[in-house]
PDB file of C-alpha atoms in Angstrom:
ATOM      1  CA  MET A 167      20.748   5.193 -17.355  1.00 56.00           C
ATOM      2  CA  TYR A 168      18.378   7.037 -15.006  1.00 63.00           C
ATOM      3  CA  THR A 169      16.731   5.013 -12.272  1.00 78.00           C
ATOM      4  CA  ILE A 170      15.104   7.688 -10.083  1.00 85.00           C
ATOM      5  CA  VAL A 171      12.750  10.437 -11.241  1.00 87.00           C
ATOM      6  CA  VAL A 172      11.824  13.198  -8.769  1.00 90.00           C
ATOM      7  CA  VAL A 173       8.635  15.116  -9.544  1.00 88.00           C
ATOM      8  CA  PRO A 174       8.496  18.514  -7.755  1.00 90.00           C
ATOM      9  CA  GLY A 175       5.267  19.418  -5.993  1.00 87.00           C
ATOM     10  CA  PRO A 176       3.174  22.589  -6.411  1.00 80.00           C
ATOM     11  CA  GLY A 177       4.982  25.817  -5.578  1.00 73.00           C
ATOM     12  CA  MET A 178       8.480  24.354  -5.761  1.00 83.00           C
ATOM     13  CA  ALA A 179      11.108  26.291  -7.682  1.00 69.00           C
ATOM     14  CA  SER A 180      11.654  23.610 -10.309  1.00 69.00           C
ATOM     15  CA  CYS A 181       8.740  22.419 -12.405  1.00 70.00           C
ATOM     16  CA  GLU A 182      10.802  19.913 -14.388  1.00 79.00           C
ATOM     17  CA  LYS A 183      11.279  16.295 -13.463  1.00 84.00           C
ATOM     18  CA  LEU A 184      14.725  15.624 -12.007  1.00 87.00           C
ATOM     19  CA  ARG A 185      16.481  12.399 -13.020  1.00 87.00           C
ATOM     20  CA  LEU A 186      19.164  10.573 -11.072  1.00 90.00           C
ATOM     21  CA  ALA A 187      21.435   7.743 -12.169  1.00 88.00           C
ATOM     22  CA  PRO A 188      22.677   5.108  -9.706  1.00 89.00           C
ATOM     23  CA  GLY A 189      25.058   6.712  -7.234  1.00 89.00           C
ATOM     24  CA  GLU A 190      23.853  10.267  -7.862  1.00 90.00           C
ATOM     25  CA  THR A 191      22.348  12.427  -5.128  1.00 92.00           C
ATOM     26  CA  LEU A 192      19.779  15.201  -4.991  1.00 92.00           C
ATOM     27  CA  ARG A 193      19.688  17.693  -2.149  1.00 93.00           C
ATOM     28  CA  PHE A 194      16.487  19.529  -1.323  1.00 93.00           C
ATOM     29  CA  GLY A 195      15.756  22.450   0.961  1.00 91.00           C
ATOM     30  CA  ARG A 196      14.798  26.111   1.202  1.00 88.00           C
ATOM     31  CA  GLU A 197      17.953  27.747  -0.163  1.00 78.00           C
ATOM     32  CA  ALA A 198      21.630  27.329  -0.925  1.00 54.00           C
ATOM     33  CA  SER A 199      23.767  26.429   2.089  1.00 56.00           C
ATOM     34  CA  ALA A 200      27.525  26.476   2.555  1.00 52.00           C
ATOM     35  CA  GLY A 201      28.028  27.149  -1.128  1.00 55.00           C
ATOM     36  CA  THR A 202      25.983  24.167  -2.219  1.00 53.00           C
ATOM     37  CA  GLN A 203      22.819  24.878  -4.161  1.00 53.00           C
ATOM     38  CA  PRO A 204      20.125  22.225  -3.557  1.00 51.00           C
ATOM     39  CA  LEU A 205      18.912  20.744  -6.806  1.00 77.00           C
ATOM     40  CA  LEU A 206      15.313  20.910  -5.566  1.00 90.00           C
ATOM     41  CA  THR A 207      14.487  24.246  -3.943  1.00 89.00           C
ATOM     42  CA  ILE A 208      11.400  24.401  -1.721  1.00 91.00           C
ATOM     43  CA  PRO A 209      10.721  28.099  -1.014  1.00 89.00           C
ATOM     44  CA  HIS A 210       8.859  27.810   2.281  1.00 90.00           C
ATOM     45  CA  ASP A 211       9.830  29.257   5.651  1.00 90.00           C
ATOM     46  CA  GLY A 212       8.887  26.016   7.377  1.00 91.00           C
ATOM     47  CA  VAL A 213      11.444  23.956   5.429  1.00 92.00           C
ATOM     48  CA  SER A 214      15.075  23.790   6.543  1.00 91.00           C
ATOM     49  CA  ARG A 215      17.649  25.485   4.339  1.00 90.00           C
ATOM     50  CA  SER A 216      19.261  22.115   3.765  1.00 91.00           C
ATOM     51  CA  ALA A 217      16.395  19.732   4.480  1.00 94.00           C
ATOM     52  CA  GLY A 218      17.574  16.423   3.114  1.00 95.00           C
ATOM     53  CA  GLU A 219      19.100  14.350   0.377  1.00 95.00           C
ATOM     54  CA  ILE A 220      17.996  11.568  -1.966  1.00 95.00           C
ATOM     55  CA  THR A 221      20.466   8.977  -3.219  1.00 94.00           C
ATOM     56  CA  ALA A 222      19.691   6.723  -6.188  1.00 91.00           C
ATOM     57  CA  THR A 223      20.696   3.067  -6.474  1.00 87.00           C
ATOM     58  CA  ASP A 224      19.834   0.318  -8.925  1.00 81.00           C
ATOM     59  CA  THR A 225      16.778  -1.121  -7.198  1.00 80.00           C
ATOM     60  CA  TYR A 226      15.768   1.414  -4.528  1.00 87.00           C
ATOM     61  CA  TRP A 227      16.599   4.888  -3.236  1.00 93.00           C
ATOM     62  CA  SER A 228      17.479   6.286   0.159  1.00 95.00           C
ATOM     63  CA  LEU A 229      16.435   9.411   2.006  1.00 96.00           C
ATOM     64  CA  SER A 230      18.524  11.395   4.475  1.00 97.00           C
ATOM     65  CA  ASN A 231      16.754  13.810   6.814  1.00 97.00           C
ATOM     66  CA  PHE A 232      18.991  16.766   7.768  1.00 96.00           C
ATOM     67  CA  SER A 233      16.312  18.473   9.881  1.00 94.00           C
ATOM     68  CA  ARG A 234      16.960  18.659  13.621  1.00 93.00           C
ATOM     69  CA  THR A 235      13.276  18.559  14.587  1.00 92.00           C
ATOM     70  CA  ALA A 236      11.005  17.387  11.748  1.00 94.00           C
ATOM     71  CA  THR A 237      10.166  13.785  10.924  1.00 96.00           C
ATOM     72  CA  TYR A 238       9.549  13.142   7.236  1.00 97.00           C
ATOM     73  CA  ALA A 239       7.018  10.622   5.950  1.00 95.00           C
ATOM     74  CA  VAL A 240       7.404   8.607   2.758  1.00 95.00           C
ATOM     75  CA  GLU A 241       4.014   7.355   1.595  1.00 91.00           C
ATOM     76  CA  ASN A 242       3.210   4.657  -0.920  1.00 86.00           C
ATOM     77  CA  PRO A 243       0.259   6.123  -2.896  1.00 79.00           C
ATOM     78  CA  GLU A 244      -0.557   2.615  -4.150  1.00 71.00           C
ATOM     79  CA  GLY A 245      -0.188   0.951  -0.767  1.00 66.00           C
ATOM     80  CA  ALA A 246      -3.464   1.763   1.001  1.00 63.00           C
ATOM     81  CA  GLY A 247      -1.763   3.656   3.828  1.00 72.00           C
ATOM     82  CA  GLU A 248       1.651   2.013   3.676  1.00 80.00           C
ATOM     83  CA  HIS A 249       4.381   4.465   4.714  1.00 89.00           C
ATOM     84  CA  ILE A 250       7.691   4.817   6.487  1.00 93.00           C
ATOM     85  CA  LYS A 251       8.919   7.547   8.836  1.00 96.00           C
ATOM     86  CA  VAL A 252      12.386   9.089   8.591  1.00 97.00           C
ATOM     87  CA  ALA A 253      13.400  10.585  11.917  1.00 96.00           C
ATOM     88  CA  PRO A 254      15.362  13.833  12.304  1.00 96.00           C
ATOM     89  CA  ARG A 255      19.069  13.440  11.407  1.00 96.00           C
ATOM     90  CA  ARG A 256      18.490   9.915  10.029  1.00 97.00           C
ATOM     91  CA  LEU A 257      20.869   9.198   7.150  1.00 97.00           C
ATOM     92  CA  GLY A 258      20.357   6.826   4.235  1.00 96.00           C
ATOM     93  CA  ALA A 259      16.934   5.405   5.119  1.00 96.00           C
ATOM     94  CA  PRO A 260      16.166   2.896   2.315  1.00 95.00           C
ATOM     95  CA  VAL A 261      12.892   3.264   0.405  1.00 94.00           C
ATOM     96  CA  ALA A 262      11.731   0.324  -1.705  1.00 86.00           C
ATOM     97  CA  PHE A 263       8.390   1.715  -2.936  1.00 86.00           C
ATOM     98  CA  GLU A 264       8.016   1.873  -6.695  1.00 85.00           C
ATOM     99  CA  PHE A 265       6.053   5.127  -6.357  1.00 86.00           C
ATOM    100  CA  SER A 266       6.602   7.347  -3.327  1.00 91.00           C
ATOM    101  CA  ARG A 267       5.412  10.659  -1.956  1.00 92.00           C
ATOM    102  CA  VAL A 268       7.822  12.465   0.376  1.00 96.00           C
ATOM    103  CA  VAL A 269       5.812  14.564   2.851  1.00 95.00           C
ATOM    104  CA  LEU A 270       7.520  17.409   4.728  1.00 95.00           C
ATOM    105  CA  PRO A 271       5.852  19.219   7.642  1.00 94.00           C
ATOM    106  CA  ALA A 272       6.219  22.950   7.014  1.00 91.00           C
ATOM    107  CA  GLY A 273       4.612  25.142   9.658  1.00 85.00           C
ATOM    108  CA  THR A 274       0.873  24.602   9.364  1.00 86.00           C
ATOM    109  CA  GLU A 275       1.198  22.926   5.954  1.00 90.00           C
ATOM    110  CA  LEU A 276       2.306  19.600   4.558  1.00 92.00           C
ATOM    111  CA  LEU A 277       4.439  19.879   1.417  1.00 93.00           C
ATOM    112  CA  SER A 278       5.215  16.938  -0.817  1.00 93.00           C
ATOM    113  CA  PHE A 279       7.038  15.791  -3.910  1.00 94.00           C
ATOM    114  CA  ASP A 280       6.975  12.427  -5.679  1.00 92.00           C
ATOM    115  CA  VAL A 281       9.752   9.957  -6.387  1.00 93.00           C
ATOM    116  CA  TRP A 282       9.455   7.336  -9.101  1.00 90.00           C
ATOM    117  CA  ALA A 283      11.796   4.399  -8.583  1.00 84.00           C
ATOM    118  CA  PRO A 284      12.733   1.619 -10.993  1.00 72.00           C
ATOM    119  CA  ARG A 285      10.077  -0.874 -11.890  1.00 67.00           C
ATOM    120  CA  HIS A 286      10.456  -3.886  -9.642  1.00 69.00           C
ATOM    121  CA  ASP A 287      11.614  -7.137 -11.204  1.00 71.00           C
ATOM    122  CA  TYR A 288      10.396 -10.526 -10.018  1.00 70.00           C
ATOM    123  CA  ALA A 289      11.583 -14.071 -10.563  1.00 74.00           C
ATOM    124  CA  ALA A 290       9.291 -16.090 -12.811  1.00 70.00           C
ATOM    125  CA  PRO A 291       7.613 -19.137 -11.195  1.00 64.00           C
ATOM    126  CA  ALA A 292       9.377 -22.346 -12.151  1.00 61.00           C
ATOM    127  CA  ASP A 293       6.195 -23.767 -13.683  1.00 57.00           C
ATOM    128  CA  GLY A 294       4.587 -20.528 -14.860  1.00 52.00           C
ATOM    129  CA  SER A 295       1.898 -20.661 -12.189  1.00 54.00           C
ATOM    130  CA  GLU A 296      -0.102 -17.582 -11.288  1.00 52.00           C
ATOM    131  CA  ARG A 297       0.009 -15.508  -8.134  1.00 53.00           C
ATOM    132  CA  ASN A 298      -1.067 -17.284  -4.933  1.00 51.00           C
ATOM    133  CA  GLU A 299      -0.475 -20.720  -6.457  1.00 52.00           C
ATOM    134  CA  PRO A 300       2.381 -22.853  -5.087  1.00 51.00           C
ATOM    135  CA  ALA A 301       5.248 -23.376  -7.527  1.00 52.00           C
ATOM    136  CA  GLU A 302       7.900 -25.936  -6.626  1.00 51.00           C
ATOM    137  CA  SER A 303      11.014 -26.644  -8.683  1.00 54.00           C
ATOM    138  CA  CYS A 304      11.747 -29.993  -7.017  1.00 56.00           C
ATOM    139  CA  SER A 305       9.847 -33.116  -6.120  1.00 62.00           C
ATOM    140  CA  GLY A 306       8.033 -33.543  -2.851  1.00 65.00           C
ATOM    141  CA  GLU A 307       5.099 -31.958  -1.114  1.00 70.00           C
ATOM    142  CA  PRO A 308       4.237 -28.406  -2.234  1.00 68.00           C
ATOM    143  CA  THR A 309       4.570 -25.539   0.222  1.00 65.00           C
ATOM    144  CA  ALA A 310       1.307 -24.813   1.998  1.00 67.00           C
ATOM    145  CA  LEU A 311      -0.133 -21.393   1.293  1.00 68.00           C
ATOM    146  CA  ALA A 312      -0.267 -19.039   4.263  1.00 73.00           C
ATOM    147  CA  PHE A 313      -3.610 -17.537   3.195  1.00 79.00           C
ATOM    148  CA  PRO A 314      -5.392 -19.942   0.803  1.00 81.00           C
ATOM    149  CA  LEU A 315      -8.028 -17.710  -0.809  1.00 87.00           C
ATOM    150  CA  ASP A 316     -10.070 -18.623  -3.880  1.00 88.00           C
ATOM    151  CA  ARG A 317     -10.770 -15.560  -6.012  1.00 87.00           C
ATOM    152  CA  SER A 318     -13.841 -17.182  -7.567  1.00 86.00           C
ATOM    153  CA  LYS A 319     -15.719 -17.454  -4.259  1.00 88.00           C
ATOM    154  CA  ARG A 320     -18.269 -15.129  -2.709  1.00 90.00           C
ATOM    155  CA  TYR A 321     -16.163 -14.538   0.390  1.00 91.00           C
ATOM    156  CA  PHE A 322     -13.374 -13.059  -1.746  1.00 93.00           C
ATOM    157  CA  THR A 323     -15.890 -10.753  -3.433  1.00 93.00           C
ATOM    158  CA  VAL A 324     -16.976  -9.522   0.011  1.00 94.00           C
ATOM    159  CA  LEU A 325     -13.339  -9.020   1.071  1.00 95.00           C
ATOM    160  CA  THR A 326     -12.659  -7.037  -2.121  1.00 94.00           C
ATOM    161  CA  ALA A 327     -15.682  -4.817  -1.460  1.00 94.00           C
ATOM    162  CA  LEU A 328     -14.425  -4.119   2.071  1.00 94.00           C
ATOM    163  CA  CYS A 329     -10.984  -3.190   0.720  1.00 93.00           C
ATOM    164  CA  GLU A 330     -12.268  -1.187  -2.270  1.00 92.00           C
ATOM    165  CA  PRO A 331     -12.208   2.372  -0.792  1.00 90.00           C
ATOM    166  CA  ARG A 332      -8.588   2.034   0.322  1.00 88.00           C
ATOM    167  CA  LEU A 333      -7.530   0.311  -2.883  1.00 88.00           C
ATOM    168  CA  ARG A 334      -8.930   3.303  -4.756  1.00 85.00           C
ATOM    169  CA  GLY A 335      -6.746   5.668  -2.745  1.00 77.00           C
ATOM    170  CA  ALA A 336      -9.056   6.772   0.087  1.00 76.00           C
ATOM    171  CA  VAL A 337      -6.458   5.775   2.664  1.00 72.00           C
ATOM    172  CA  TYR A 338      -8.212   7.274   5.690  1.00 74.00           C
ATOM    173  CA  ALA A 339     -11.776   6.572   4.584  1.00 79.00           C
ATOM    174  CA  PRO A 340     -13.954   4.550   6.966  1.00 86.00           C
ATOM    175  CA  LEU A 341     -14.635   1.014   5.849  1.00 90.00           C
ATOM    176  CA  PRO A 342     -18.001   0.350   4.197  1.00 92.00           C
ATOM    177  CA  THR A 343     -20.788  -0.871   6.436  1.00 93.00           C
ATOM    178  CA  VAL A 344     -22.367  -4.259   5.837  1.00 93.00           C
ATOM    179  CA  GLU A 345     -25.343  -2.460   4.264  1.00 94.00           C
ATOM    180  CA  GLN A 346     -23.017  -0.582   1.889  1.00 94.00           C
ATOM    181  CA  VAL A 347     -21.325  -3.835   0.887  1.00 94.00           C
ATOM    182  CA  VAL A 348     -24.745  -5.325   0.152  1.00 94.00           C
ATOM    183  CA  GLU A 349     -25.662  -2.354  -2.065  1.00 93.00           C
ATOM    184  CA  ARG A 350     -22.281  -2.516  -3.821  1.00 92.00           C
ATOM    185  CA  LEU A 351     -22.642  -6.215  -4.663  1.00 92.00           C
ATOM    186  CA  ARG A 352     -26.391  -6.561  -5.202  1.00 89.00           C
ATOM    187  CA  PRO A 353     -26.428  -5.549  -8.924  1.00 87.00           C
ATOM    188  CA  ARG A 354     -24.290  -8.611  -9.705  1.00 86.00           C
ATOM    189  CA  TRP A 355     -25.341 -10.688  -6.713  1.00 88.00           C
ATOM    190  CA  PRO A 356     -29.138 -10.349  -6.326  1.00 89.00           C
ATOM    191  CA  ALA A 357     -29.267 -12.695  -3.339  1.00 87.00           C
ATOM    192  CA  ALA A 358     -26.915 -10.511  -1.294  1.00 90.00           C
ATOM    193  CA  ASN A 359     -28.336  -9.352   2.005  1.00 93.00           C
ATOM    194  CA  ARG A 360     -27.044  -8.340   5.411  1.00 93.00           C
ATOM    195  CA  ALA A 361     -27.085 -11.863   6.863  1.00 92.00           C
ATOM    196  CA  VAL A 362     -25.236 -13.388   3.892  1.00 92.00           C
ATOM    197  CA  VAL A 363     -22.543 -10.684   3.824  1.00 94.00           C
ATOM    198  CA  GLN A 364     -22.064 -10.913   7.604  1.00 92.00           C
ATOM    199  CA  TRP A 365     -21.746 -14.706   7.318  1.00 90.00           C
ATOM    200  CA  ASN A 366     -18.980 -14.275   4.734  1.00 92.00           C
ATOM    201  CA  ILE A 367     -17.176 -11.775   6.982  1.00 93.00           C
ATOM    202  CA  ASP A 368     -17.320 -14.277   9.849  1.00 89.00           C
ATOM    203  CA  TYR A 369     -16.111 -17.020   7.503  1.00 88.00           C
ATOM    204  CA  LEU A 370     -13.157 -14.853   6.426  1.00 92.00           C
ATOM    205  CA  ALA A 371     -12.210 -14.232  10.049  1.00 89.00           C
ATOM    206  CA  VAL A 372     -11.916 -18.000  10.512  1.00 85.00           C
ATOM    207  CA  LYS A 373     -10.229 -18.655   7.159  1.00 86.00           C
ATOM    208  CA  LEU A 374      -7.588 -15.982   7.781  1.00 88.00           C
ATOM    209  CA  ARG A 375      -7.082 -17.307  11.313  1.00 81.00           C
ATOM    210  CA  LEU A 376      -8.279 -14.228  13.143  1.00 83.00           C
ATOM    211  CA  LYS A 377     -10.527 -16.504  15.218  1.00 70.00           C
ATOM    212  CA  PRO A 378     -10.613 -20.280  15.769  1.00 61.00           C
ATOM    213  CA  GLY A 379     -12.685 -22.491  13.506  1.00 50.00           C
ATOM    214  CA  PRO A 380     -15.725 -24.587  14.493  1.00 48.00           C
ATOM    215  CA  GLU A 381     -13.528 -27.660  15.038  1.00 43.00           C
ATOM    216  CA  SER A 382     -11.828 -25.901  17.956  1.00 43.00           C
ATOM    217  CA  CYS A 383     -13.092 -26.393  21.484  1.00 42.00           C
ATOM    218  CA  GLU A 384     -12.043 -22.854  22.335  1.00 51.00           C
ATOM    219  CA  PRO A 385     -14.488 -20.056  21.422  1.00 47.00           C
ATOM    220  CA  GLY A 386     -11.643 -17.573  21.152  1.00 46.00           C
ATOM    221  CA  PRO A 387     -11.807 -13.902  22.121  1.00 47.00           C
ATOM    222  CA  ARG A 388     -14.597 -11.697  20.856  1.00 49.00           C
ATOM    223  CA  LEU A 389     -13.340  -9.715  17.866  1.00 48.00           C
ATOM    224  CA  ASN A 390     -13.887  -5.979  17.953  1.00 56.00           C
ATOM    225  CA  GLY A 391     -13.188  -4.222  14.667  1.00 81.00           C
ATOM    226  CA  LYS A 392     -13.383  -7.462  12.689  1.00 86.00           C
ATOM    227  CA  LYS A 393     -13.686  -5.699   9.321  1.00 91.00           C
ATOM    228  CA  GLU A 394     -10.735  -3.437  10.097  1.00 91.00           C
ATOM    229  CA  MET A 395      -8.602  -6.450  11.001  1.00 91.00           C
ATOM    230  CA  LEU A 396      -9.576  -8.273   7.808  1.00 93.00           C
ATOM    231  CA  VAL A 397      -8.824  -5.279   5.589  1.00 92.00           C
ATOM    232  CA  SER A 398      -5.550  -4.526   7.372  1.00 89.00           C
ATOM    233  CA  LEU A 399      -4.368  -8.123   6.942  1.00 90.00           C
ATOM    234  CA  ALA A 400      -5.504  -8.335   3.310  1.00 90.00           C
ATOM    235  CA  LEU A 401      -3.777  -5.117   2.285  1.00 89.00           C
ATOM    236  CA  ARG A 402      -0.617  -5.729   4.295  1.00 86.00           C
ATOM    237  CA  PHE A 403       0.036  -9.060   2.575  1.00 88.00           C
ATOM    238  CA  ASP A 404      -1.449  -8.137  -0.841  1.00 88.00           C
ATOM    239  CA  LEU A 405      -4.201 -10.725  -0.523  1.00 91.00           C
ATOM    240  CA  VAL A 406      -6.389  -8.226  -2.399  1.00 91.00           C
ATOM    241  CA  CYS A 407      -4.946  -5.741  -4.874  1.00 88.00           C
ATOM    242  CA  GLU A 408      -6.174  -3.099  -7.288  1.00 86.00           C
ATOM    243  CA  ASP A 409      -6.371  -5.601 -10.161  1.00 87.00           C
ATOM    244  CA  ASP A 410      -9.057  -7.499  -8.257  1.00 90.00           C
ATOM    245  CA  LEU A 411     -11.437  -4.551  -8.650  1.00 89.00           C
ATOM    246  CA  ALA A 412     -11.596  -5.289 -12.379  1.00 85.00           C
ATOM    247  CA  ALA A 413     -11.636  -9.078 -12.076  1.00 76.00           C
ATOM    248  CA  PRO A 414     -14.777 -11.052 -13.086  1.00 66.00           C
ATOM    249  CA  ALA A 415     -15.142 -12.335  -9.520  1.00 55.00           C
ATOM    250  CA  PHE A 416     -15.814  -8.771  -8.363  1.00 66.00           C
ATOM    251  CA  SER A 417     -17.450  -7.112 -11.373  1.00 63.00           C
ATOM    252  CA  ALA A 418     -19.588 -10.138 -12.164  1.00 53.00           C
ATOM    253  CA  SER A 419     -21.398 -12.571  -9.958  1.00 46.00           C
ATOM    254  CA  GLY A 420     -18.751 -15.309 -10.078  1.00 44.00           C
ATOM    255  CA  ALA A 421     -19.155 -18.663  -8.479  1.00 42.00           C
ATOM    256  CA  ALA A 422     -21.000 -19.127  -5.239  1.00 41.00           C
ATOM    257  CA  ARG A 423     -19.152 -20.171  -2.145  1.00 44.00           C
TER     258      ARG A 423
END
């Protein structure tokens, strides 16, 4: 049974997908070294002859970096900027992304190839409840949610609009301005305007505990980059995901807050 599929990038010697079963390894680099032919040849002068190795397991894969000078990056194309760095000479760095892009610095270029890992399995909630709803298998008080967001409310629609460019893969794109959020939401939310959207952003900052609420006697520090902080928190903890872009609360007007 194959668990890891490696998809060579443009210009690499192999055009076919390479499949690894648990326990198998794949070496990659510029050319054969010490009698061992890498299974993935990357014909570029900026890539080490023996650049690294991938090892497959049941639920994840690991990357070894044989370079003496280059740090490799493993990006999650679905993670809105999520990535890990594998330092020179690091062995067996675990990678848990379901879809990954291994990026190698090569002179003035960045070369990459993709790795598809096994689909992740998750335990079913004891009571069949949906995501972000507490599910308890024993009696007693339910566990309080860390970030209690209601997907039917206007504030969640605003948060989704702020996250939309990065959810669609524009990892380094600037966040939309308040005016751009208004234009994005106005077709389904005619009452949207700058003041209303800004109010919802301020409300989110309180709800997600980036600033104290009105019941606090402390005003709290002034927040610079409030939108960036909201989007970073939402994407880091999957408070908003790609599925929300197609949800009625975002594509339609939904319920008012």
